[in-house]
Short mmCIF file of C-alpha atoms in Angstrom, two decimals:
data_model
loop_
_atom_site.label_atom_id
_atom_site.label_comp_id
_atom_site.label_asym_id
_atom_site.label_seq_id
_atom_site.Cartn_x
_atom_site.Cartn_y
_atom_site.Cartn_z
CA MET A 1 0.00 0.00 0.00
CA ALA A 2 2.52 2.56 -1.21
CA GLY A 3 2.17 6.15 -2.31
CA ASN A 4 0.28 7.75 0.61
CA PHE A 5 3.41 9.02 2.36
CA SER A 6 6.49 10.62 0.87
CA ILE A 7 9.60 11.96 2.61
CA THR A 8 10.69 15.22 1.04
CA LYS A 9 13.67 16.06 3.27
CA GLN A 10 15.62 14.22 5.97
CA ALA A 11 18.30 15.19 8.47
CA GLY A 12 19.59 12.29 10.52
CA LEU A 13 16.54 10.36 11.71
CA ALA A 14 14.23 13.38 11.52
CA ARG A 15 12.18 13.80 8.36
CA VAL A 16 9.77 16.17 6.64
CA GLY A 17 7.10 14.61 4.48
CA ARG A 18 3.64 14.68 2.97
CA LEU A 19 0.78 12.38 3.97
CA LYS A 20 -1.84 12.21 1.22
CA ILE A 21 -5.36 11.15 2.16
CA GLY A 22 -7.89 11.38 -0.65
CA LYS A 23 -7.87 14.99 -1.81
CA GLY A 24 -6.25 16.14 1.44
CA VAL A 25 -2.55 16.48 2.20
CA ALA A 26 -0.94 16.98 5.60
CA LYS A 27 2.67 18.12 6.06
CA THR A 28 4.68 16.02 8.50
CA PRO A 29 5.68 16.19 11.23
CA PHE A 30 2.31 17.37 12.52
CA PHE A 31 0.47 17.72 15.82
CA MET A 32 -3.26 16.98 16.19
CA PRO A 33 -5.52 18.95 18.57
CA ILE A 34 -7.91 16.70 20.48
CA ALA A 35 -11.57 16.87 19.46
CA THR A 36 -12.64 14.04 21.79
CA ARG A 37 -16.41 14.34 21.38
CA GLY A 38 -16.40 16.20 18.08
CA ALA A 39 -15.08 19.52 19.41
CA VAL A 40 -11.76 20.93 20.53
CA LYS A 41 -13.01 22.11 23.93
CA GLY A 42 -14.19 25.71 23.77
CA ILE A 43 -12.64 26.37 20.35
CA SER A 44 -14.42 26.45 16.99
CA ALA A 45 -13.24 24.44 13.99
CA LEU A 46 -12.57 27.70 12.16
CA GLU A 47 -10.26 28.90 14.95
CA VAL A 48 -8.34 25.61 14.85
CA LEU A 49 -8.06 25.91 11.06
CA ASN A 50 -6.87 29.52 11.25
CA ILE A 51 -3.99 28.51 13.51
CA GLY A 52 -2.85 26.25 10.68
CA TYR A 53 -3.78 22.75 11.84
CA GLU A 54 -4.60 20.21 9.14
CA VAL A 55 -5.70 17.17 11.21
CA VAL A 56 -7.74 16.79 14.40
CA LEU A 57 -8.32 13.66 16.50
CA GLY A 58 -11.76 12.34 17.46
CA ASN A 59 -12.51 9.64 20.01
CA THR A 60 -14.32 6.55 18.73
CA TYR A 61 -15.43 5.41 22.20
CA HIS A 62 -17.07 8.72 23.16
CA LEU A 63 -18.59 9.41 19.73
CA TRP A 64 -20.05 5.88 19.63
CA LEU A 65 -21.72 6.36 23.01
CA LYS A 66 -22.88 9.90 22.27
CA PRO A 67 -24.30 11.09 19.89
CA GLY A 68 -23.77 7.75 18.12
CA GLU A 69 -22.04 6.91 14.85
CA LYS A 70 -25.31 6.49 12.91
CA PHE A 71 -26.47 10.01 13.72
CA ILE A 72 -23.03 11.38 12.79
CA ALA A 73 -23.26 9.53 9.47
CA ARG A 74 -26.68 11.10 8.81
CA ALA A 75 -25.10 14.49 9.50
CA GLY A 76 -22.57 13.80 6.76
CA GLY A 77 -19.75 12.42 8.88
CA LEU A 78 -17.64 13.79 11.72
CA SER A 79 -15.94 16.49 9.62
CA ARG A 80 -19.26 17.78 8.30
CA LEU A 81 -20.84 17.73 11.77
CA MET A 82 -17.95 19.81 13.13
CA ASN A 83 -17.80 21.92 9.95
CA TRP A 84 -14.11 20.98 9.90
CA PRO A 85 -12.58 21.28 6.38
CA GLY A 86 -9.40 19.43 7.35
CA LEU A 87 -8.67 15.76 7.98
CA THR A 88 -9.74 13.61 10.93
CA LEU A 89 -8.08 10.73 12.73
CA THR A 90 -10.12 8.57 15.09
CA ASP A 91 -8.58 6.30 17.68
CA SER A 92 -9.94 2.78 18.05
CA GLY A 93 -11.65 3.32 21.41
CA GLY A 94 -9.48 0.69 23.05
CA PHE A 95 -7.53 3.05 25.29
CA GLN A 96 -10.72 4.54 26.75
CA VAL A 97 -12.28 1.13 27.34
CA PHE A 98 -9.21 -0.19 29.17
CA SER A 99 -8.86 3.06 31.14
CA LEU A 100 -12.47 2.60 32.23
CA GLY A 101 -11.58 -0.88 33.45
CA ALA A 102 -8.58 0.40 35.41
CA ARG A 103 -10.61 3.18 37.05
CA SER A 104 -13.45 0.85 38.02
CA LEU A 105 -10.97 -1.64 39.50
CA LYS A 106 -9.43 1.10 41.62
CA ARG A 107 -12.79 2.54 42.70
CA PHE A 108 -14.95 -0.56 43.16
CA GLY A 109 -12.40 -3.33 43.61
CA GLN A 110 -13.59 -4.99 40.41
CA SER A 111 -13.20 -4.18 36.73
CA LYS A 112 -16.21 -3.10 34.71
CA ILE A 113 -14.76 -4.66 31.56
CA LYS A 114 -14.41 -8.25 30.37
CA ILE A 115 -11.74 -9.02 27.78
CA SER A 116 -11.80 -12.08 25.53
CA GLU A 117 -10.32 -13.00 22.19
CA LYS A 118 -13.57 -11.83 20.60
CA GLY A 119 -13.33 -8.29 22.01
CA VAL A 120 -14.17 -6.21 25.07
CA ARG A 121 -17.47 -6.06 26.95
CA PHE A 122 -17.97 -3.04 29.18
CA THR A 123 -20.60 -1.00 30.99
CA ASP A 124 -21.08 2.71 30.34
CA PRO A 125 -20.51 4.28 33.79
CA THR A 126 -23.00 7.06 33.00
CA THR A 127 -26.00 5.06 31.78
CA GLY A 128 -25.26 1.54 33.01
CA LYS A 129 -25.80 0.23 29.47
CA GLU A 130 -23.63 -2.67 28.37
CA TYR A 131 -21.58 -2.48 25.15
CA PHE A 132 -19.36 -4.85 23.19
CA MET A 133 -16.36 -3.61 21.20
CA SER A 134 -14.72 -6.05 18.78
CA PRO A 135 -11.97 -5.31 16.23
CA GLU A 136 -14.60 -5.40 13.49
CA LYS A 137 -16.98 -3.15 15.45
CA SER A 138 -14.25 -0.56 16.01
CA ILE A 139 -13.44 -0.41 12.29
CA ASP A 140 -17.13 -0.30 11.42
CA ILE A 141 -17.74 2.67 13.75
CA GLN A 142 -14.78 4.58 12.38
CA LEU A 143 -15.83 3.97 8.77
CA THR A 144 -19.33 5.15 9.65
CA LEU A 145 -17.87 8.29 11.29
CA GLY A 146 -16.15 9.04 7.99
CA SER A 147 -12.67 9.15 9.51
CA ASN A 148 -9.71 9.81 7.21
CA ILE A 149 -7.26 7.84 9.37
CA ILE A 150 -8.56 4.76 11.16
CA MET A 151 -6.78 3.05 14.05
CA CYS A 152 -6.86 -0.67 14.82
CA LEU A 153 -8.28 -1.88 18.12
CA ASP A 154 -5.44 -2.78 20.46
CA GLU A 155 -5.09 -3.92 24.07
CA CYS A 156 -3.44 -1.21 26.16
CA PRO A 157 -2.77 -2.38 29.74
CA PRO A 158 -2.10 0.48 32.18
CA TYR A 159 1.29 0.82 33.85
CA PRO A 160 2.54 -1.10 35.71
CA ALA A 161 1.61 -4.27 33.81
CA SER A 162 3.57 -7.43 34.48
CA TYR A 163 5.61 -9.08 31.73
CA THR A 164 3.04 -11.87 31.45
CA GLU A 165 0.14 -9.42 31.17
CA MET A 166 1.94 -7.41 28.51
CA GLU A 167 2.93 -10.54 26.58
CA LYS A 168 -0.74 -11.52 26.36
CA ALA A 169 -1.65 -7.96 25.31
CA VAL A 170 0.92 -8.01 22.50
CA LYS A 171 -0.44 -11.31 21.18
CA ARG A 172 -4.03 -10.07 21.35
CA THR A 173 -3.06 -6.76 19.71
CA THR A 174 -1.50 -8.62 16.76
CA ASP A 175 -4.50 -10.94 16.43
CA TRP A 176 -6.95 -8.04 16.59
CA ALA A 177 -4.87 -6.04 14.09
CA ARG A 178 -5.13 -8.90 11.60
CA ARG A 179 -8.91 -9.02 12.06
CA CYS A 180 -9.12 -5.22 11.70
CA ARG A 181 -7.10 -5.37 8.48
CA ASN A 182 -9.23 -8.16 6.99
CA TYR A 183 -12.50 -6.45 7.89
CA PHE A 184 -11.28 -3.08 6.64
CA ASP A 185 -10.27 -4.59 3.26
CA ARG A 186 -13.62 -6.30 2.95
CA LYS A 187 -15.60 -3.11 3.66
CA ILE A 188 -13.44 -1.06 1.29
CA LYS A 189 -14.07 -3.60 -1.46
CA GLU A 190 -17.82 -3.70 -0.71
CA ASN A 191 -17.98 0.09 -0.94
CA ASN A 192 -15.81 0.18 -4.08
CA LEU A 193 -13.33 2.59 -2.47
CA LYS A 194 -10.07 0.76 -3.23
CA ASP A 195 -8.96 3.10 -6.03
CA LYS A 196 -11.12 6.10 -5.19
CA VAL A 197 -10.44 9.36 -3.41
CA GLY A 198 -12.71 8.42 -0.51
CA ARG A 199 -10.59 5.55 0.83
CA PRO A 200 -9.36 6.22 4.38
CA LEU A 201 -5.97 5.11 5.70
CA ILE A 202 -5.55 2.42 8.35
CA PHE A 203 -2.82 2.37 11.01
CA CYS A 204 -1.81 -0.41 13.40
CA ILE A 205 -0.72 0.20 17.01
CA ILE A 206 2.46 -1.27 18.51
CA GLN A 207 2.34 -2.32 22.15
CA GLY A 208 4.79 -3.96 24.56
CA GLY A 209 4.95 -1.62 27.53
CA ILE A 210 8.42 -1.04 29.00
CA TYR A 211 9.73 -4.44 27.87
CA GLN A 212 12.22 -4.20 25.00
CA ASP A 213 11.73 -7.70 23.61
CA LEU A 214 7.94 -7.30 23.58
CA ARG A 215 8.18 -3.91 21.84
CA GLU A 216 10.41 -5.47 19.20
CA LYS A 217 8.12 -8.49 18.86
CA SER A 218 5.05 -6.30 18.39
CA ALA A 219 6.85 -4.09 15.85
CA ARG A 220 8.16 -7.09 13.88
CA GLU A 221 4.80 -8.85 13.75
CA LEU A 222 2.84 -5.78 12.71
CA SER A 223 5.40 -4.53 10.18
CA ALA A 224 5.03 -7.88 8.41
CA MET A 225 1.48 -6.80 7.50
CA ASP A 226 0.45 -4.06 5.08
CA TRP A 227 -0.43 -0.78 6.82
CA ASP A 228 -0.65 2.85 5.80
CA GLY A 229 1.13 3.88 9.00
CA PHE A 230 2.42 2.67 12.34
CA ALA A 231 1.50 4.03 15.77
CA ILE A 232 3.47 3.53 18.97
CA GLY A 233 0.90 3.07 21.72
CA GLY A 234 1.04 2.55 25.46
CA VAL A 235 3.34 5.53 26.07
CA ALA A 236 1.02 7.79 28.05
CA VAL A 237 -0.34 5.31 30.59
CA GLY A 238 1.76 6.16 33.63
CA GLU A 239 5.13 4.73 32.62
CA PRO A 240 8.31 6.56 33.77
CA ARG A 241 9.06 9.46 31.38
CA GLU A 242 12.66 8.34 30.94
CA LYS A 243 11.36 5.16 29.28
CA LEU A 244 9.76 7.08 26.41
CA GLN A 245 12.92 7.60 24.36
CA LYS A 246 13.93 3.98 24.93
CA ILE A 247 10.57 2.78 23.62
CA ILE A 248 11.06 4.82 20.44
CA GLU A 249 14.61 3.46 20.07
CA TRP A 250 13.45 -0.13 20.52
CA THR A 251 10.59 0.21 18.06
CA ARG A 252 11.82 2.41 15.20
CA PRO A 253 14.39 0.01 13.64
CA PHE A 254 11.63 -2.50 12.87
CA LEU A 255 9.32 0.00 11.12
CA PRO A 256 9.34 0.68 7.36
CA GLU A 257 11.09 3.91 6.39
CA ASN A 258 8.40 4.76 3.83
CA LYS A 259 5.48 4.78 6.27
CA PRO A 260 4.48 7.49 8.79
CA ARG A 261 5.15 6.93 12.50
CA TYR A 262 2.68 8.15 15.08
CA LEU A 263 3.48 8.55 18.80
CA MET A 264 0.14 8.40 20.57
CA GLY A 265 -0.79 10.71 23.44
CA LEU A 266 2.50 12.61 23.82
CA GLY A 267 3.50 15.03 24.96
CA ARG A 268 5.31 17.95 26.53
CA PRO A 269 7.20 20.35 24.23
CA GLU A 270 10.65 18.88 24.93
CA GLU A 271 9.27 15.37 24.33
CA LEU A 272 8.08 16.44 20.89
CA VAL A 273 11.52 17.85 20.09
CA ARG A 274 13.22 14.58 21.06
CA ALA A 275 10.65 12.44 19.25
CA VAL A 276 10.80 14.39 15.97
CA ARG A 277 14.58 14.11 15.98
CA ALA A 278 14.17 10.38 16.61
CA GLY A 279 12.09 9.98 13.45
CA ILE A 280 8.47 10.38 14.63
CA ASP A 281 6.04 12.10 12.23
CA MET A 282 2.69 12.45 14.02
CA PHE A 283 1.56 13.48 17.50
CA ASP A 284 -1.54 14.16 19.58
CA CYS A 285 -1.95 15.25 23.16
CA VAL A 286 -4.46 16.91 25.51
CA ILE A 287 -1.72 18.99 27.15
CA PRO A 288 -2.05 22.31 25.26
CA THR A 289 -5.81 22.62 25.72
CA ARG A 290 -6.09 20.95 29.12
CA GLU A 291 -3.26 23.02 30.58
CA GLY A 292 -4.73 26.14 29.00
CA ARG A 293 -8.11 25.55 30.66
CA HIS A 294 -6.29 25.43 34.02
CA GLY A 295 -4.43 28.68 33.41
CA ARG A 296 -1.07 27.20 32.48
CA LEU A 297 0.48 28.68 29.35
CA PHE A 298 3.56 27.81 27.30
CA VAL A 299 5.80 30.69 26.26
CA PHE A 300 8.87 30.56 24.03
CA ASN A 301 12.15 31.94 25.27
CA ARG A 302 12.59 34.21 22.25
CA LYS A 303 16.23 34.90 23.19
CA LYS A 304 17.04 31.21 22.81
CA ALA A 305 16.88 30.24 19.15
CA LYS A 306 17.82 26.59 19.56
CA LEU A 307 15.17 24.02 20.46
CA ASP A 308 17.03 22.05 23.10
CA GLU A 309 15.89 18.65 24.31
CA LYS A 310 15.87 19.70 27.99
CA GLY A 311 13.06 22.20 27.47
CA GLU A 312 15.03 25.38 28.14
CA PHE A 313 13.59 26.96 24.98
CA TYR A 314 10.28 27.67 26.73
CA GLN A 315 8.67 28.24 30.10
CA ALA A 316 5.27 27.28 31.47
CA ILE A 317 3.58 29.97 33.53
CA ASN A 318 0.56 29.86 35.83
CA ILE A 319 -1.47 32.95 34.98
CA SER A 320 -3.33 32.74 38.33
CA ASN A 321 -0.12 33.67 40.14
CA LYS A 322 -0.56 37.02 41.88
CA ARG A 323 2.56 38.44 40.18
CA PHE A 324 0.49 38.81 37.00
CA ARG A 325 -2.33 40.77 38.66
CA GLU A 326 -1.02 44.15 37.45
CA ASP A 327 1.32 43.00 34.69
CA LEU A 328 0.46 45.09 31.61
CA SER A 329 2.99 43.39 29.34
CA SER A 330 2.13 40.97 26.54
CA LEU A 331 2.39 37.25 27.18
CA ASP A 332 4.52 36.78 24.03
CA THR A 333 4.98 39.53 21.43
CA GLY A 334 6.27 36.91 19.00
CA CYS A 335 3.08 34.84 19.20
CA ARG A 336 0.41 35.50 16.57
CA CYS A 337 -2.58 34.41 18.65
CA TYR A 338 -5.35 36.98 19.19
CA PHE A 339 -4.70 37.31 22.92
CA CYS A 340 -0.97 37.99 22.60
CA GLN A 341 -1.54 40.55 19.88
CA ASN A 342 -4.36 42.42 21.63
CA HIS A 343 -4.27 41.94 25.42
CA ASN A 344 -1.96 41.90 28.43
CA LEU A 345 -1.23 39.41 31.19
CA ALA A 346 -3.21 41.34 33.82
CA TYR A 347 -6.37 40.99 31.74
CA LEU A 348 -6.01 37.21 31.45
CA HIS A 349 -5.24 36.97 35.18
CA HIS A 350 -8.44 38.92 35.83
CA LEU A 351 -10.53 36.69 33.54
CA PHE A 352 -9.34 33.55 35.32
CA SER A 353 -9.92 35.13 38.74
CA ILE A 354 -13.59 35.83 37.93
CA GLY A 355 -14.10 32.46 36.23
CA ASP A 356 -14.98 33.88 32.82
CA SER A 357 -14.96 31.21 30.08
CA LEU A 358 -13.14 33.63 27.77
CA ALA A 359 -10.02 33.01 29.87
CA GLN A 360 -9.98 29.32 29.00
CA ARG A 361 -10.52 30.07 25.32
CA PHE A 362 -7.69 32.62 25.19
CA ALA A 363 -5.29 30.27 27.00
CA SER A 364 -6.21 27.17 24.98
CA ILE A 365 -5.86 28.97 21.64
CA HIS A 366 -2.53 30.44 22.73
CA ASN A 367 -1.18 27.00 23.71
CA LEU A 368 -2.34 25.52 20.40
CA CYS A 369 -0.51 28.36 18.62
CA PHE A 370 2.59 27.54 20.69
CA TYR A 371 2.45 23.85 19.69
CA TYR A 372 1.83 24.71 16.04
CA GLU A 373 4.83 27.07 15.99
CA LEU A 374 6.96 24.43 17.73
CA ILE A 375 6.23 21.87 15.02
CA GLU A 376 6.80 24.51 12.30
CA ARG A 377 10.19 25.36 13.81
CA LEU A 378 11.13 21.68 13.99
CA ARG A 379 10.13 21.25 10.34
CA MET A 380 12.24 24.27 9.35
CA GLU A 381 15.16 22.92 11.37
CA ILE A 382 15.06 19.65 9.41
CA GLU A 383 14.80 21.47 6.08
CA LYS A 384 17.78 23.73 6.89
CA LYS A 385 19.92 20.79 8.00
CA PHE A 386 18.95 18.89 4.83
CA VAL A 387 19.93 21.80 2.59
CA LYS A 388 23.20 22.27 4.49
CA SER A 389 24.11 18.58 4.22
CA LEU A 390 23.22 18.61 0.52
CA ALA A 391 25.44 21.64 -0.08
CA THR A 392 28.28 19.96 1.82
CA GLU A 393 27.87 16.81 -0.29
CA ILE A 394 27.90 18.80 -3.54
CA ASN A 395 31.02 20.71 -2.47
CA PHE A 396 32.71 17.46 -1.46
CA LYS A 397 31.98 15.85 -4.82
CA GLY A 398 33.02 19.02 -6.64
#
């Protein structure tokens, strides 16, 4: 399944590319804002688009439960319902189901989910209604939602999972991926989408926790199948942060060079810098919007041009701190978000202090602008290094 992804420039392991999906194209590396239930919290689709984002992430589990995939299909699909002109990626729903099980085990002493080779049976904690999610059901929901990038159902045990538990999860993830692939191919053929613009992409998800041999096993088994892209899962489930780079190092050598790599659920700005330089192409995370809603904002150190991997190129401030109460300076004169260009820190401090929802909007949009600029700067860094290495090579040959 070649031709959807092309690498245009590369510097070391880092690469710049183009991911083509139907009539849409997304530049890589890219970051996806989270539209869990069909909305990036408090922000319109137009505002997300105006920042420059090309892809948003929706949550299969939540959209299935409410408002339901059939209603969304009648509305013209998730993009049409949101009035989002860009591309959408939907996760499989597996992470949310297994998180539900972990929370219920902690709260009630027993899990509210039952896992078998067939799939996962769980109870909606809000309504008490029982649901069953199988690999085929997950793909079916995502196709019905009209997603552009579809994720396979995987088993994602929370940290800390024992070696035996993770070994079983890796086996089940591979088995479920095969079923997802077969069902996806069948539905694409039934709908005559194989050679048409409307065909979505399908990604598998690599598991294995913090165990090197299981990460390698999962990557080897899944890379033997035909996928449009490869996701590294199970990296935002409570594992030690120092393990993240190791997980990428263990996994990457077994993945095809000509397919996009997606690190799920990460992360902080410095983690994105390290991951892009390690060869990752796609990211999503709740951090920019969630932190924004709580009054925490990311600000570039404009005097420091280099994006270091320790995170010294930025600072995170808490706008509720009393030192901002009468601060009439701009948050970041180099930021192009509406707040930074038109208001001062004291005003945002005031809005948070009175609980006005405008505060959360300003902060969330600013943080999304920060993340977008970060990815843009990383992309430019790769392009400059590529051009420099090319010039050096030409001079050497000359």
